Amino acid sequence: MVALPTRAEVEARFEGLLRGDMTREEVDRWAARFVAADMAEGDDEPVWEALMHLCGVDLRSGPDGDYLHDDEQVAGWLGEFRRRVRTERRRD
């Protein structure tokens, strides 16, 4: 079994991608490890949703096409991830 990454690890991947410290291919491969795991440990919904977005972040519209999801959309995913994490903390 593979343990889910922490929320901090997920946020760091989003930030690294948006800063250009990590490539889309690196982030996709990292996220795909967890998504492809048959029995990943953990039920953290914000983390799972973020992983589903990050897995495939390197997809293009064609062989030489633009990325399907631009940086603005990725930044929106990060914002939504942060909102969900804050909302859950308030409920606890």
PDB file of C-alpha atoms in Angstrom:
ATOM      1  CA  MET A   1       0.000   0.000   0.000  1.00  0.00           C
ATOM      2  CA  VAL A   2       1.002   3.567  -0.665  1.00  0.00           C
ATOM      3  CA  ALA A   3       0.289   6.265   1.900  1.00  0.00           C
ATOM      4  CA  LEU A   4      -1.306   9.428   0.577  1.00  0.00           C
ATOM      5  CA  PRO A   5       0.902  12.503   0.520  1.00  0.00           C
ATOM      6  CA  THR A   6       0.307  15.151   3.142  1.00  0.00           C
ATOM      7  CA  ARG A   7      -1.594  18.316   2.384  1.00  0.00           C
ATOM      8  CA  ALA A   8       1.685  20.229   2.674  1.00  0.00           C
ATOM      9  CA  GLU A   9       3.289  17.952   0.076  1.00  0.00           C
ATOM     10  CA  VAL A  10       0.383  18.497  -2.323  1.00  0.00           C
ATOM     11  CA  GLU A  11       0.522  22.249  -1.854  1.00  0.00           C
ATOM     12  CA  ALA A  12       4.295  22.211  -2.435  1.00  0.00           C
ATOM     13  CA  ARG A  13       3.806  20.423  -5.765  1.00  0.00           C
ATOM     14  CA  PHE A  14       1.250  23.003  -6.916  1.00  0.00           C
ATOM     15  CA  GLU A  15       3.548  25.838  -5.862  1.00  0.00           C
ATOM     16  CA  GLY A  16       6.642  24.262  -7.425  1.00  0.00           C
ATOM     17  CA  LEU A  17       4.791  23.799 -10.689  1.00  0.00           C
ATOM     18  CA  LEU A  18       3.490  27.357 -10.759  1.00  0.00           C
ATOM     19  CA  ARG A  19       6.920  28.817  -9.869  1.00  0.00           C
ATOM     20  CA  GLY A  20       8.592  26.716 -12.539  1.00  0.00           C
ATOM     21  CA  ASP A  21      10.696  24.779 -10.035  1.00  0.00           C
ATOM     22  CA  MET A  22       9.076  21.525 -11.192  1.00  0.00           C
ATOM     23  CA  THR A  23       7.988  20.449 -14.639  1.00  0.00           C
ATOM     24  CA  ARG A  24       4.489  19.354 -15.469  1.00  0.00           C
ATOM     25  CA  GLU A  25       5.865  15.926 -16.295  1.00  0.00           C
ATOM     26  CA  GLU A  26       7.480  15.601 -12.840  1.00  0.00           C
ATOM     27  CA  VAL A  27       4.291  16.620 -11.064  1.00  0.00           C
ATOM     28  CA  ASP A  28       2.186  14.301 -13.203  1.00  0.00           C
ATOM     29  CA  ARG A  29       4.440  11.306 -12.463  1.00  0.00           C
ATOM     30  CA  TRP A  30       4.407  12.123  -8.739  1.00  0.00           C
ATOM     31  CA  ALA A  31       0.587  12.342  -8.615  1.00  0.00           C
ATOM     32  CA  ALA A  32       0.100   9.304 -10.845  1.00  0.00           C
ATOM     33  CA  ARG A  33       1.915   7.084  -8.311  1.00  0.00           C
ATOM     34  CA  PHE A  34      -0.888   7.674  -5.829  1.00  0.00           C
ATOM     35  CA  VAL A  35      -3.771   7.635  -8.295  1.00  0.00           C
ATOM     36  CA  ALA A  36      -2.592   4.371  -9.838  1.00  0.00           C
ATOM     37  CA  ALA A  37      -2.078   2.644  -6.476  1.00  0.00           C
ATOM     38  CA  ASP A  38      -4.708  -0.032  -5.998  1.00  0.00           C
ATOM     39  CA  MET A  39      -5.080   0.557  -2.287  1.00  0.00           C
ATOM     40  CA  ALA A  40      -3.712   3.986  -1.384  1.00  0.00           C
ATOM     41  CA  GLU A  41      -4.013   4.581   2.337  1.00  0.00           C
ATOM     42  CA  GLY A  42      -6.034   7.586   3.389  1.00  0.00           C
ATOM     43  CA  ASP A  43      -9.367   9.208   2.824  1.00  0.00           C
ATOM     44  CA  ASP A  44      -8.379  12.877   2.674  1.00  0.00           C
ATOM     45  CA  GLU A  45     -10.811  14.220   0.081  1.00  0.00           C
ATOM     46  CA  PRO A  46      -8.983  17.487  -0.684  1.00  0.00           C
ATOM     47  CA  VAL A  47      -5.777  15.526  -1.273  1.00  0.00           C
ATOM     48  CA  TRP A  48      -7.523  13.019  -3.543  1.00  0.00           C
ATOM     49  CA  GLU A  49      -9.170  15.765  -5.577  1.00  0.00           C
ATOM     50  CA  ALA A  50      -5.865  17.594  -5.953  1.00  0.00           C
ATOM     51  CA  LEU A  51      -4.102  14.406  -7.031  1.00  0.00           C
ATOM     52  CA  MET A  52      -6.752  13.817  -9.674  1.00  0.00           C
ATOM     53  CA  HIS A  53      -6.070  17.299 -11.077  1.00  0.00           C
ATOM     54  CA  LEU A  54      -2.302  16.965 -10.936  1.00  0.00           C
ATOM     55  CA  CYS A  55      -2.360  13.548 -12.570  1.00  0.00           C
ATOM     56  CA  GLY A  56      -2.601  14.623 -16.189  1.00  0.00           C
ATOM     57  CA  VAL A  57      -1.387  18.189 -15.737  1.00  0.00           C
ATOM     58  CA  ASP A  58       1.120  17.477 -18.513  1.00  0.00           C
ATOM     59  CA  LEU A  59      -1.499  16.562 -21.135  1.00  0.00           C
ATOM     60  CA  ARG A  60      -1.398  18.541 -24.369  1.00  0.00           C
ATOM     61  CA  SER A  61      -4.007  19.259 -27.005  1.00  0.00           C
ATOM     62  CA  GLY A  62      -1.837  17.542 -29.618  1.00  0.00           C
ATOM     63  CA  PRO A  63       1.753  16.497 -30.320  1.00  0.00           C
ATOM     64  CA  ASP A  64       2.951  20.112 -30.432  1.00  0.00           C
ATOM     65  CA  GLY A  65      -0.107  21.699 -28.848  1.00  0.00           C
ATOM     66  CA  ASP A  66      -0.579  23.774 -25.756  1.00  0.00           C
ATOM     67  CA  TYR A  67      -1.231  22.209 -22.400  1.00  0.00           C
ATOM     68  CA  LEU A  68      -4.889  21.360 -21.846  1.00  0.00           C
ATOM     69  CA  HIS A  69      -4.761  23.134 -18.472  1.00  0.00           C
ATOM     70  CA  ASP A  70      -2.936  26.452 -18.354  1.00  0.00           C
ATOM     71  CA  ASP A  71      -1.221  27.999 -15.330  1.00  0.00           C
ATOM     72  CA  GLU A  72      -4.310  30.034 -14.500  1.00  0.00           C
ATOM     73  CA  GLN A  73      -6.387  26.878 -14.215  1.00  0.00           C
ATOM     74  CA  VAL A  74      -3.691  25.178 -12.127  1.00  0.00           C
ATOM     75  CA  ALA A  75      -3.629  28.225  -9.826  1.00  0.00           C
ATOM     76  CA  GLY A  76      -7.408  27.902  -9.541  1.00  0.00           C
ATOM     77  CA  TRP A  77      -7.038  24.267  -8.476  1.00  0.00           C
ATOM     78  CA  LEU A  78      -4.534  25.326  -5.830  1.00  0.00           C
ATOM     79  CA  GLY A  79      -6.932  27.989  -4.582  1.00  0.00           C
ATOM     80  CA  GLU A  80      -9.772  25.483  -4.384  1.00  0.00           C
ATOM     81  CA  PHE A  81      -7.526  23.013  -2.552  1.00  0.00           C
ATOM     82  CA  ARG A  82      -6.621  25.687  -0.001  1.00  0.00           C
ATOM     83  CA  ARG A  83     -10.287  26.670   0.463  1.00  0.00           C
ATOM     84  CA  ARG A  84     -11.318  23.061   1.055  1.00  0.00           C
ATOM     85  CA  VAL A  85      -8.524  22.547   3.582  1.00  0.00           C
ATOM     86  CA  ARG A  86      -9.502  25.751   5.462  1.00  0.00           C
ATOM     87  CA  THR A  87     -13.168  24.754   5.462  1.00  0.00           C
ATOM     88  CA  GLU A  88     -12.378  21.326   6.901  1.00  0.00           C
ATOM     89  CA  ARG A  89     -10.233  22.846   9.657  1.00  0.00           C
ATOM     90  CA  ARG A  90     -13.124  25.058  10.734  1.00  0.00           C
ATOM     91  CA  ARG A  91     -15.425  22.039  10.976  1.00  0.00           C
ATOM     92  CA  ASP A  92     -13.027  20.112  13.225  1.00  0.00           C
TER      93      ASP A  92
END
